[in-house]
Amino acid sequence: MIIPVYDSELYLERCLDSVAGQTLSDMEVILVDDGSTDASRDLADEYTRRDSRFRLVCQENRGSGAARNTGLQQATGRYLAFSDCDDIVAENAYERLVGSLRETGSDIACGGVRRFNREGEWSSPLHEGIFDASRKSTHITRWTNLLGDRTVWNKVYRRSFWEEKELLYAEHPFEDGCLAVRAHVLARAVDVLSGPVYFWRQRDEGPLSTTQRVYDLSLLDGRMQQVRTISGFLGERSADLKRAYDLVALDHDLLILLTAVPHVAPAVQEEILAFAVAFCEKAEQHVFEQLDHRDQECYSLLRADRVDDLMQHLMRRPDRAFL
């Protein structure tokens, strides 16, 4: 298991406790400190002294994708798993996921996700409807709902599959979605397990997580790059998957980008709007008809170049709806 660690002293201990307490005890945990400036590295080092399954690797700050790639170079196990340093892994997650791979021979096992903060817990909008029931030895071409499962940390991967397909993380923000979709497509079979295996934190204190920084200029390009990469990859592999992703992107990824438009400078607004219009021009009309009424209105305003009306529409939409 690989955990990038960066400036997460408020949350790291609870994350590592959830990993140390797994019902599957035979594992190695590689902590990659990515140049933390707070006490995170000291906390990580404490766990390596306390538990022989934990190892600490340190590097200069290069981002979570690079940290995961560093961890992959150190990993020796038959299976691969990832966690972010502020989240929580369900105590039986790896017993269930690894057990399923041993049973079926699939390349990936994945499970449900819940969001949480100090006020409570709620369903992850990103994973809605994917993990309501178990599906063993399925595939994204047979069940396209898996296009919504664009996170890497609710999964266990068979290491031989990972190495055969030469999977690596792109070293830019939002690298998760690109790799997760690529892995789903390249896998021979995937096990989908019902119920949550992972709890995805919405931070209440300290620096916001990458996904929470909806209006951050430094991340908007990464969001667009993720959509381009996934769309391009699927377009080369399968027209059916590309059409299915168009719906997912319009229902989630592009809406997040558009939500940022009223909050950024005019030049950035123009870039996002041009990107969204270009995406919409390539999507088939029946895809828009599958969106709910509010989203159809949003894209109608966009395509009609009614920018002022679109701005008003977007201002009424809370960003938390996507998180």
XYZ file of C-alpha atoms in Angstrom:
323
model
C 0.000 0.000 0.000
C 1.255 3.487 -0.901
C 0.323 6.703 0.903
C 1.659 10.103 -0.260
C 2.118 12.363 2.764
C 2.056 16.136 2.509
C 1.147 18.746 5.158
C -1.610 16.671 6.732
C -0.695 16.650 10.413
C -4.316 17.362 11.381
C -5.556 14.189 9.692
C -2.650 11.806 9.153
C -2.830 9.914 12.422
C -6.418 8.831 11.893
C -5.595 7.714 8.351
C -2.629 5.624 9.459
C -4.606 4.139 12.343
C -7.228 2.953 9.867
C -4.524 1.274 7.800
C -2.725 -0.269 10.777
C -6.036 -1.711 11.990
C -6.897 -3.545 8.774
C -8.284 -7.069 9.212
C -5.870 -8.087 6.445
C -2.626 -7.812 8.395
C -0.135 -9.187 5.830
C 0.790 -5.998 4.008
C 3.487 -3.392 3.546
C 2.713 0.301 3.870
C 4.990 2.742 2.056
C 4.687 6.319 3.253
C 6.134 8.835 0.799
C 6.724 12.195 2.435
C 6.468 14.703 -0.391
C 8.389 17.547 1.226
C 5.983 18.266 4.093
C 6.451 21.589 5.873
C 4.488 20.669 9.012
C 4.803 17.749 11.450
C 3.525 15.127 8.991
C 6.953 13.610 8.380
C 7.543 13.187 12.118
C 4.179 11.477 12.515
C 4.930 9.157 9.602
C 8.339 8.337 11.059
C 6.712 7.491 14.382
C 4.554 4.844 12.689
C 7.578 3.243 11.043
C 9.165 2.830 14.489
C 5.944 1.487 15.977
C 4.934 -0.928 13.197
C 7.400 -2.902 11.068
C 4.919 -2.997 8.176
C 5.389 0.761 7.654
C 8.293 2.272 5.701
C 9.049 5.944 5.100
C 10.543 7.378 1.918
C 11.238 11.124 1.655
C 11.492 13.363 -1.406
C 11.240 17.015 -2.347
C 7.741 18.252 -3.088
C 6.646 17.067 -6.532
C 2.945 16.302 -6.062
C 0.924 13.224 -5.220
C 1.358 11.584 -8.631
C 5.135 11.682 -8.354
C 4.938 10.498 -4.734
C 2.851 7.506 -5.761
C 5.302 6.670 -8.540
C 8.114 6.791 -5.969
C 6.140 4.424 -3.769
C 5.589 2.062 -6.680
C 9.353 1.765 -7.121
C 9.595 0.582 -3.516
C 6.596 -1.759 -3.422
C 7.188 -5.513 -3.329
C 3.717 -6.982 -2.772
C 1.508 -9.032 -5.068
C -1.225 -6.399 -4.897
C -1.222 -2.587 -4.997
C -3.428 -0.149 -3.126
C -3.370 3.598 -2.466
C -4.747 5.977 0.120
C -4.626 9.724 0.496
C -3.171 10.886 3.791
C -6.307 12.610 5.084
C -8.807 9.822 4.375
C -9.896 6.673 6.207
C -9.887 3.075 4.965
C -12.700 0.815 6.193
C -11.214 -1.770 8.550
C -12.129 -4.778 6.396
C -11.478 -3.063 3.049
C -8.362 -4.932 1.989
C -9.537 -8.281 3.292
C -12.628 -7.909 1.100
C -10.848 -6.512 -1.967
C -7.864 -8.869 -1.952
C -10.150 -11.790 -1.106
C -12.263 -11.032 -4.157
C -9.217 -10.931 -6.459
C -8.039 -14.275 -5.090
C -11.479 -15.740 -5.691
C -12.080 -14.471 -9.233
C -8.640 -13.814 -10.718
C -9.736 -10.333 -11.793
C -7.192 -7.536 -12.260
C -8.952 -4.883 -10.136
C -11.340 -4.989 -7.180
C -13.147 -1.793 -6.208
C -15.641 -0.779 -3.536
C -17.937 2.025 -2.472
C -16.976 5.460 -1.142
C -18.515 7.728 1.482
C -17.663 11.395 1.991
C -17.298 12.808 5.498
C -16.287 15.772 7.620
C -16.609 16.583 11.291
C -20.329 17.219 10.880
C -21.235 13.876 9.359
C -21.135 11.503 6.427
C -22.852 11.372 3.026
C -22.803 9.484 -0.251
C -20.040 10.414 -2.682
C -21.707 12.124 -5.688
C -18.873 10.898 -7.897
C -19.601 7.242 -7.082
C -23.381 7.408 -6.960
C -25.133 4.224 -8.110
C -21.952 2.267 -8.840
C -21.591 0.199 -5.686
C -25.191 -0.515 -4.735
C -24.720 -4.193 -5.626
C -21.735 -6.489 -6.140
C -20.683 -7.501 -9.636
C -17.851 -10.012 -9.949
C -15.677 -10.337 -13.058
C -17.349 -7.500 -14.951
C -15.789 -4.841 -17.178
C -16.311 -1.199 -18.066
C -17.388 -2.158 -21.605
C -20.220 -4.255 -20.154
C -21.157 -1.886 -17.345
C -20.347 1.682 -18.323
C -21.350 3.045 -14.896
C -17.728 2.299 -13.998
C -16.764 5.436 -15.940
C -17.901 7.282 -12.830
C -15.397 5.369 -10.718
C -12.461 7.670 -11.446
C -10.588 7.375 -8.141
C -7.649 5.093 -7.366
C -7.892 4.687 -3.592
C -11.087 2.596 -3.374
C -9.362 -0.240 -5.185
C -6.815 -3.031 -5.054
C -4.888 -3.750 -8.250
C -3.149 -6.995 -9.158
C 0.515 -6.023 -9.427
C 1.188 -8.257 -12.447
C -1.578 -6.415 -14.324
C -0.187 -3.014 -13.316
C 3.288 -3.900 -14.567
C 2.060 -5.611 -17.749
C 0.137 -2.488 -18.748
C 3.003 -0.190 -17.605
C 0.706 2.015 -15.559
C 2.174 5.190 -14.068
C 0.736 8.366 -12.631
C 0.874 11.567 -14.628
C 2.649 14.170 -12.528
C -0.057 16.840 -12.587
C -3.182 17.527 -10.507
C -6.175 15.229 -11.175
C -3.966 12.376 -12.298
C -6.308 9.910 -10.555
C -9.089 10.011 -13.114
C -6.804 9.458 -16.095
C -5.162 6.420 -14.534
C -8.347 4.936 -13.055
C -10.204 5.023 -16.383
C -7.202 3.661 -18.275
C -6.897 0.786 -15.790
C -10.612 -0.025 -16.013
C -10.398 -0.242 -19.803
C -7.180 -2.269 -19.910
C -8.224 -4.744 -17.202
C -9.394 -8.187 -18.273
C -12.014 -8.216 -15.499
C -13.028 -6.068 -12.525
C -14.770 -6.988 -9.270
C -17.274 -4.444 -7.939
C -18.068 -4.848 -4.231
C -21.129 -3.336 -2.621
C -20.826 -1.103 0.416
C -18.097 1.376 1.400
C -14.420 0.450 1.568
C -13.141 4.032 1.725
C -14.076 7.289 3.473
C -13.121 10.419 1.526
C -12.606 13.453 3.728
C -13.887 16.927 3.037
C -11.411 19.010 5.010
C -12.776 21.308 7.726
C -9.425 22.776 8.800
C -6.008 23.479 7.343
C -5.317 23.680 3.587
C -8.183 22.567 1.348
C -7.695 19.343 -0.568
C -7.137 19.487 -4.328
C -10.711 18.476 -5.151
C -12.121 21.142 -2.811
C -10.181 23.956 -4.514
C -12.844 24.466 -7.152
C -11.823 28.045 -8.013
C -8.032 27.613 -7.775
C -6.478 28.942 -10.992
C -3.484 26.627 -10.669
C -5.807 23.589 -10.808
C -8.300 24.576 -13.501
C -5.913 23.599 -16.285
C -5.436 20.209 -14.613
C -9.202 19.684 -14.600
C -9.375 20.448 -18.314
C -6.375 18.251 -19.005
C -8.066 15.353 -17.229
C -11.149 15.660 -19.437
C -9.010 15.895 -22.594
C -6.918 12.865 -21.623
C -9.842 10.612 -20.724
C -11.904 11.696 -23.719
C -8.986 11.193 -26.104
C -8.075 7.785 -24.691
C -11.650 6.505 -24.871
C -12.135 7.963 -28.344
C -9.245 5.831 -29.579
C -10.538 2.680 -27.856
C -14.316 2.612 -28.132
C -16.999 4.887 -29.570
C -19.512 3.473 -27.087
C -17.287 4.278 -24.105
C -16.597 7.753 -25.487
C -20.345 8.444 -25.716
C -20.851 7.124 -22.187
C -18.038 9.342 -20.890
C -19.563 12.373 -22.598
C -22.565 11.950 -20.287
C -20.350 11.512 -17.213
C -18.273 14.575 -18.104
C -21.302 16.751 -18.796
C -22.936 15.601 -15.569
C -19.862 16.214 -13.399
C -16.466 17.241 -14.781
C -17.546 20.121 -17.031
C -20.046 21.381 -14.481
C -17.251 21.750 -11.916
C -15.270 23.811 -14.424
C -18.267 25.950 -15.290
C -19.058 26.533 -11.625
C -15.686 28.284 -11.333
C -16.441 30.714 -14.177
C -18.189 33.460 -12.137
C -15.280 33.476 -9.680
C -12.275 33.861 -11.999
C -10.770 36.608 -14.179
C -12.287 37.306 -17.633
C -9.374 35.719 -19.519
C -9.781 32.480 -17.564
C -13.549 32.627 -18.022
C -13.046 32.760 -21.776
C -10.687 29.776 -21.712
C -13.081 27.611 -19.698
C -16.114 28.601 -21.766
C -14.269 27.910 -25.030
C -13.170 24.521 -23.689
C -16.726 23.627 -22.630
C -18.248 24.778 -25.917
C -15.735 22.700 -27.902
C -16.570 19.633 -25.797
C -20.310 20.177 -26.269
C -19.921 20.486 -30.040
C -18.497 16.956 -30.188
C -21.163 15.400 -27.941
C -24.298 13.880 -29.476
C -27.642 15.558 -28.811
C -29.204 12.516 -27.141
C -26.495 12.716 -24.443
C -27.752 16.152 -23.378
C -31.287 14.781 -23.225
C -30.218 12.338 -20.502
C -29.173 15.172 -18.151
C -31.532 16.557 -15.539
C -33.507 19.710 -16.340
C -31.183 22.096 -14.501
C -28.085 20.784 -16.300
C -29.842 20.889 -19.680
C -30.619 24.549 -19.023
C -26.970 25.225 -18.189
C -25.708 23.750 -21.445
C -28.461 25.392 -23.489
C -27.319 28.778 -22.213
C -23.691 27.888 -22.925
C -24.353 26.725 -26.474
C -26.519 29.787 -27.177
C -23.673 32.060 -25.998
C -25.957 33.637 -23.385
C -23.044 34.249 -21.042
C -24.767 36.659 -18.626
C -27.708 34.281 -18.116
C -25.288 31.381 -17.731
C -23.392 33.285 -15.027
C -26.592 33.823 -13.057
C -27.479 30.160 -13.440
C -24.051 29.051 -12.208
C -24.073 31.414 -9.224
C -27.160 29.639 -7.904
C -25.419 26.253 -7.949
C -23.389 25.333 -4.814
C -20.004 23.769 -5.522
C -20.594 21.197 -2.767
C -23.131 19.497 -5.051
C -20.187 17.890 -6.859
C -18.095 17.005 -3.802
